[in-house]
JSON list of C-alpha atoms in Angstrom, two decimals:
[
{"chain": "A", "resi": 1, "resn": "UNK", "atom": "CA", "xyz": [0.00, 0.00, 0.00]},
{"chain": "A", "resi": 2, "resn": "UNK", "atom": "CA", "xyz": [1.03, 3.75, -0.56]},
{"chain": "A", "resi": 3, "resn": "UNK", "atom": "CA", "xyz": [2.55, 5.15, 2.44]},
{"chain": "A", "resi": 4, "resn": "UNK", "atom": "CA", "xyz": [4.69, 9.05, 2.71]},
{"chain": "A", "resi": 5, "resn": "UNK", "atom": "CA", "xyz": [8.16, 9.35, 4.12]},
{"chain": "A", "resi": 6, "resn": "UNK", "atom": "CA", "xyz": [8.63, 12.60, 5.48]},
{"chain": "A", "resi": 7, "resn": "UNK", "atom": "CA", "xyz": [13.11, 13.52, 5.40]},
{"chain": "A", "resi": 8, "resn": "UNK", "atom": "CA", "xyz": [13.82, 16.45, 6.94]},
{"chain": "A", "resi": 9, "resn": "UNK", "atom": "CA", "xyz": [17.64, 15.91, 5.89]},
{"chain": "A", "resi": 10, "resn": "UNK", "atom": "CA", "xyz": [16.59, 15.57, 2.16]},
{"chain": "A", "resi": 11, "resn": "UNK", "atom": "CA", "xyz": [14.09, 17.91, 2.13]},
{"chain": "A", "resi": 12, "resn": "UNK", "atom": "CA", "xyz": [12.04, 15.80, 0.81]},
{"chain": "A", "resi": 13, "resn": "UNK", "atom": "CA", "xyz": [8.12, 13.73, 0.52]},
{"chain": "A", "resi": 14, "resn": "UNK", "atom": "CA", "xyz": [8.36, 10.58, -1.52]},
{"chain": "A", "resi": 15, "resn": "UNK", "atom": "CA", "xyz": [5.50, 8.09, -1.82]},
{"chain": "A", "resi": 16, "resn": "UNK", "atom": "CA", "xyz": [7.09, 4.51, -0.74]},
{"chain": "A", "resi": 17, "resn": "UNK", "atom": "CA", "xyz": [5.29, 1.33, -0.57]},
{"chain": "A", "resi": 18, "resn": "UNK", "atom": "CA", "xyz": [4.41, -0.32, 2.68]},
{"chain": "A", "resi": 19, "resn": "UNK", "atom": "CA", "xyz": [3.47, -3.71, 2.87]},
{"chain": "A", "resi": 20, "resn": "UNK", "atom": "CA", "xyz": [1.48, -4.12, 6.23]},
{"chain": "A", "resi": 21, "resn": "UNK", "atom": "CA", "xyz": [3.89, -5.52, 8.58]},
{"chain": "A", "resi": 22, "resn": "UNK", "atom": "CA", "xyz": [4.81, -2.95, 11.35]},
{"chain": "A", "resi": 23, "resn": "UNK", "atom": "CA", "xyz": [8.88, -3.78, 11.43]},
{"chain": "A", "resi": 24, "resn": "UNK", "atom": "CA", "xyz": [9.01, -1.63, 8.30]},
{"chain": "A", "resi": 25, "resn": "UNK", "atom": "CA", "xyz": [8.03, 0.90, 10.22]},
{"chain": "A", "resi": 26, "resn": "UNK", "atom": "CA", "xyz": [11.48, 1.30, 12.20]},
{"chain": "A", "resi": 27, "resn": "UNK", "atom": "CA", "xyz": [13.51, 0.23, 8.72]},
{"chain": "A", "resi": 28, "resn": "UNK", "atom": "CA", "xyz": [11.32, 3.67, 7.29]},
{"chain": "A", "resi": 29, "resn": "UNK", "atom": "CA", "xyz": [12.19, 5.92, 10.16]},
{"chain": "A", "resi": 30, "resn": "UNK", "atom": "CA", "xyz": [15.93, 4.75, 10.19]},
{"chain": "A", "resi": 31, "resn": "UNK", "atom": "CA", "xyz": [18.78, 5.72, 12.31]},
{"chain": "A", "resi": 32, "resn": "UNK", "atom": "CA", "xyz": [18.46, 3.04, 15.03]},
{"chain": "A", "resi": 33, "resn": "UNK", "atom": "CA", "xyz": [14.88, 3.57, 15.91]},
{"chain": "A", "resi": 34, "resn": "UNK", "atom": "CA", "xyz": [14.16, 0.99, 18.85]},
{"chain": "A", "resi": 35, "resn": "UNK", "atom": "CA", "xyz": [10.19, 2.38, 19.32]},
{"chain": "A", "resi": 36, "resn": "UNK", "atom": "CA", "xyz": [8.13, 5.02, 17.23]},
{"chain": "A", "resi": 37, "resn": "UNK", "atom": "CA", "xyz": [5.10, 6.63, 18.42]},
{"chain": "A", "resi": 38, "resn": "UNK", "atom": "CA", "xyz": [2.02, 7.91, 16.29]},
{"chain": "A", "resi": 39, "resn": "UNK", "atom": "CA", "xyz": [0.47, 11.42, 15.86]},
{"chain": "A", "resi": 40, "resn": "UNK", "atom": "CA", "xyz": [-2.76, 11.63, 14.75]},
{"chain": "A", "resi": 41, "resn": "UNK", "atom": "CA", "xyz": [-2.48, 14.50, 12.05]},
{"chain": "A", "resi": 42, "resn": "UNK", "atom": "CA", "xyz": [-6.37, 14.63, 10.81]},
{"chain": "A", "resi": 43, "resn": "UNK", "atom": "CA", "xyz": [-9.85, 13.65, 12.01]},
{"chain": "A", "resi": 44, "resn": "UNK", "atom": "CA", "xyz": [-9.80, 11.25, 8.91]},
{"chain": "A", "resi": 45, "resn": "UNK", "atom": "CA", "xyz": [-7.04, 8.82, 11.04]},
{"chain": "A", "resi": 46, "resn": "UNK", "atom": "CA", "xyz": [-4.27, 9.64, 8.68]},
{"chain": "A", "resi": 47, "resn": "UNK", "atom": "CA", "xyz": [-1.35, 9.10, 11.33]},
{"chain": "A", "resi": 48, "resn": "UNK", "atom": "CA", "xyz": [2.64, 10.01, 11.00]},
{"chain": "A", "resi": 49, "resn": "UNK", "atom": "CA", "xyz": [5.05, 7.36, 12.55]},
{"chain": "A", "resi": 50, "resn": "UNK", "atom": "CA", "xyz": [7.86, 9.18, 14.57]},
{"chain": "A", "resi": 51, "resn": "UNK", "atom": "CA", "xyz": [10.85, 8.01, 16.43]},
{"chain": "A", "resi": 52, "resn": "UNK", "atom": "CA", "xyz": [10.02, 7.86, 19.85]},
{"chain": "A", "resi": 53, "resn": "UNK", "atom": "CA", "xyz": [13.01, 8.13, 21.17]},
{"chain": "A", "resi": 54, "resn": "UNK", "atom": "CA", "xyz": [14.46, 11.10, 19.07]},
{"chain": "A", "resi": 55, "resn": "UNK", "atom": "CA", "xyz": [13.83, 13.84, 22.03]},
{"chain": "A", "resi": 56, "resn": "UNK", "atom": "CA", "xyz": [15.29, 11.66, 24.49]},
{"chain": "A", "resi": 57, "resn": "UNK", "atom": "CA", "xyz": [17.36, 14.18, 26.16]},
{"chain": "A", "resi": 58, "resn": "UNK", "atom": "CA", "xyz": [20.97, 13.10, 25.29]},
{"chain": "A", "resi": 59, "resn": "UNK", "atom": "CA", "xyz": [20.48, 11.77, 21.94]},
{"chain": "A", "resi": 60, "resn": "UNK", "atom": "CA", "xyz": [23.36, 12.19, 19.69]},
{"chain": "A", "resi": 61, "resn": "UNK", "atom": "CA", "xyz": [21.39, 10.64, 17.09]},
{"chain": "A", "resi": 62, "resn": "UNK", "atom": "CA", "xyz": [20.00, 13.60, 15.28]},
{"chain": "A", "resi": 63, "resn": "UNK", "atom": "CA", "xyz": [20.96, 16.82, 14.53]},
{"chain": "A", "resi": 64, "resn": "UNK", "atom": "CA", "xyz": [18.48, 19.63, 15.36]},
{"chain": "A", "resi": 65, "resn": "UNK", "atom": "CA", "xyz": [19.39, 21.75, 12.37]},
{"chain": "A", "resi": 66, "resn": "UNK", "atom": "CA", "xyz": [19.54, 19.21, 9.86]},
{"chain": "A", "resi": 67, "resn": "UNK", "atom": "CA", "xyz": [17.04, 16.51, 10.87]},
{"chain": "A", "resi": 68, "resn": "UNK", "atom": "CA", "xyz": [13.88, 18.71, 11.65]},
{"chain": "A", "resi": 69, "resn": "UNK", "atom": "CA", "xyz": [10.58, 19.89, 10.64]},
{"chain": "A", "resi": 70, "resn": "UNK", "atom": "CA", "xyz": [7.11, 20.65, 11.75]},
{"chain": "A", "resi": 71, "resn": "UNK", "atom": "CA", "xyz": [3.77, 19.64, 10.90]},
{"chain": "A", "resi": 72, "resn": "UNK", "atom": "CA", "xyz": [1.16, 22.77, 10.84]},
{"chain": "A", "resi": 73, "resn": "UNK", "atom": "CA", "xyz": [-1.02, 21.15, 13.10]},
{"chain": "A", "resi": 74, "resn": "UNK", "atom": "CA", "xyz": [1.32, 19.65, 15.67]},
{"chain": "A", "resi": 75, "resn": "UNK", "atom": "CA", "xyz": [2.77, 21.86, 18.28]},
{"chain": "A", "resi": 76, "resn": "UNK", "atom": "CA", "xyz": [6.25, 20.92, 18.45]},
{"chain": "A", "resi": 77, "resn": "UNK", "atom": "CA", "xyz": [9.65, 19.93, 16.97]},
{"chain": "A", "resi": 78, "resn": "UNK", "atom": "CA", "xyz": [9.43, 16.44, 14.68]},
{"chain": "A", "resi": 79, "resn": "UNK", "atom": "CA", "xyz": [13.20, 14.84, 15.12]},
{"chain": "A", "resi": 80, "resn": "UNK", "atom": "CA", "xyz": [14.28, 12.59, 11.81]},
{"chain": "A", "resi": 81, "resn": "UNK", "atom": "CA", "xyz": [12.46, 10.91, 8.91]},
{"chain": "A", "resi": 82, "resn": "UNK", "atom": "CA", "xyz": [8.52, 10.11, 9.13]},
{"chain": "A", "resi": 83, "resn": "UNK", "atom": "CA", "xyz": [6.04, 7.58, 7.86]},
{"chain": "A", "resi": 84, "resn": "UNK", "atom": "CA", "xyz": [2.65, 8.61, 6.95]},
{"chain": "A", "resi": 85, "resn": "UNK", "atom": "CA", "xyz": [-0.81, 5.79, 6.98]},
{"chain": "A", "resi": 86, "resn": "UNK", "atom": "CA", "xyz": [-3.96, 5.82, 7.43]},
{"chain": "A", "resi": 87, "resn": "UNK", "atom": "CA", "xyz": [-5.90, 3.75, 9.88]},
{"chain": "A", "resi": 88, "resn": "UNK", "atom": "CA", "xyz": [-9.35, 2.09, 9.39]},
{"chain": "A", "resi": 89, "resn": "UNK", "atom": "CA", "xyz": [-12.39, 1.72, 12.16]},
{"chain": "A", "resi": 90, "resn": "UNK", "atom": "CA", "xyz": [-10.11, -1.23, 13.62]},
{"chain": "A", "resi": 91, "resn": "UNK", "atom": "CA", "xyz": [-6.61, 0.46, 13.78]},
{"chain": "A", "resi": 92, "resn": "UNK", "atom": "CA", "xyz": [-5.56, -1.88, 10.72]},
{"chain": "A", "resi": 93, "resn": "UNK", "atom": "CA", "xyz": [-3.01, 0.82, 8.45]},
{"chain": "A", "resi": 94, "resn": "UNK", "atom": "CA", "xyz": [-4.66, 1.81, 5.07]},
{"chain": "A", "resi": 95, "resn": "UNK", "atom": "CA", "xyz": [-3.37, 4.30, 2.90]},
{"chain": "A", "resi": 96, "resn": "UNK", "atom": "CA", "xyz": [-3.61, 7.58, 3.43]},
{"chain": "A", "resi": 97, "resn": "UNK", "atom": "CA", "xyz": [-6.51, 9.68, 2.92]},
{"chain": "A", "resi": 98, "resn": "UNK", "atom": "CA", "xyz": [-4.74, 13.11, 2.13]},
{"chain": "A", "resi": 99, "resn": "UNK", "atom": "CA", "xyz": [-3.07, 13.28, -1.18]},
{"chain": "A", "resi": 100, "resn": "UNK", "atom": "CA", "xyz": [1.05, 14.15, -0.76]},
{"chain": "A", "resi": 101, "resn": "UNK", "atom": "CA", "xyz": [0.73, 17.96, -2.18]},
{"chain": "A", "resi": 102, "resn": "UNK", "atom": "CA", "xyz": [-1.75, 18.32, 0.74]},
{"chain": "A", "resi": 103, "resn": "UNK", "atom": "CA", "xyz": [0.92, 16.98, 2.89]},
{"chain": "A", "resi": 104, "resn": "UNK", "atom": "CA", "xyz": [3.61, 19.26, 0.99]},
{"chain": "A", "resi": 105, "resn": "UNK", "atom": "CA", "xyz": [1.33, 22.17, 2.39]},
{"chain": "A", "resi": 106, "resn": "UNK", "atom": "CA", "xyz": [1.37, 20.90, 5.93]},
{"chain": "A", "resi": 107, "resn": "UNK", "atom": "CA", "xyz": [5.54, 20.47, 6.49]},
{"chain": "A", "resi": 108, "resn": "UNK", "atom": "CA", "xyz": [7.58, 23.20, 7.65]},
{"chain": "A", "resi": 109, "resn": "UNK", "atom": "CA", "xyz": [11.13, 22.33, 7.06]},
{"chain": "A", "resi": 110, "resn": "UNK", "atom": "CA", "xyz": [13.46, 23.79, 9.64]},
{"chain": "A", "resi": 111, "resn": "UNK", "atom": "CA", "xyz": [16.38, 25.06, 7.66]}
]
């Protein structure tokens, strides 16, 4: 299924394919990712995978200039590369609802 990575580094949004099993999650995110957390990002269930350990306090793992951005509707720093789903009545991972440009519109990069 279509799926968004979010890299702050590249600068970039590329549509990726995501095949349902949850591991591919972390191998997405990258950079030693031992747990992710989800944000909610729309009342449609679209949700953006994050490393949940990137604000750890002490973590050498990213660098705030260069591995940043911020989602319009999110209060708060994002730390290193993001997946985007959707989620379905059961919490099962769909594709998204919102289209990528839509998405384009919502990241701030941090440069």
């Amino acid at each position: 299924m279509k799926a968004f990575l979010i890299d702050p580094r590249e600068r970039k949004i590329t549509t990726v394919e995501y095949h349902g099993d949850y591991k591919e999650i972390y191998t997405f995110i990258g950079n030693e990712c031992k747990e992710f957390a989800n944000i909610v990002m729309n009342h449609k269930r679209d949700m953006m995978y994050i490393d949940a350990g990137a604000r750890r306090e002490g973590d050498k793992r990213y660098n705030m200039a260069k591995d940043s951005f911020q989602h319009k509707r999110y209060r708060g720093l994002l730390l290193g590369r993001a997946l985007v789903l959707g989620s379905d009545d059961f919490g099962e991972s769909t594709e998204p609802v919102m289209t990528i440009e839509h998405l384009q519109q919502e990241i701030v990069w941090r440069r």
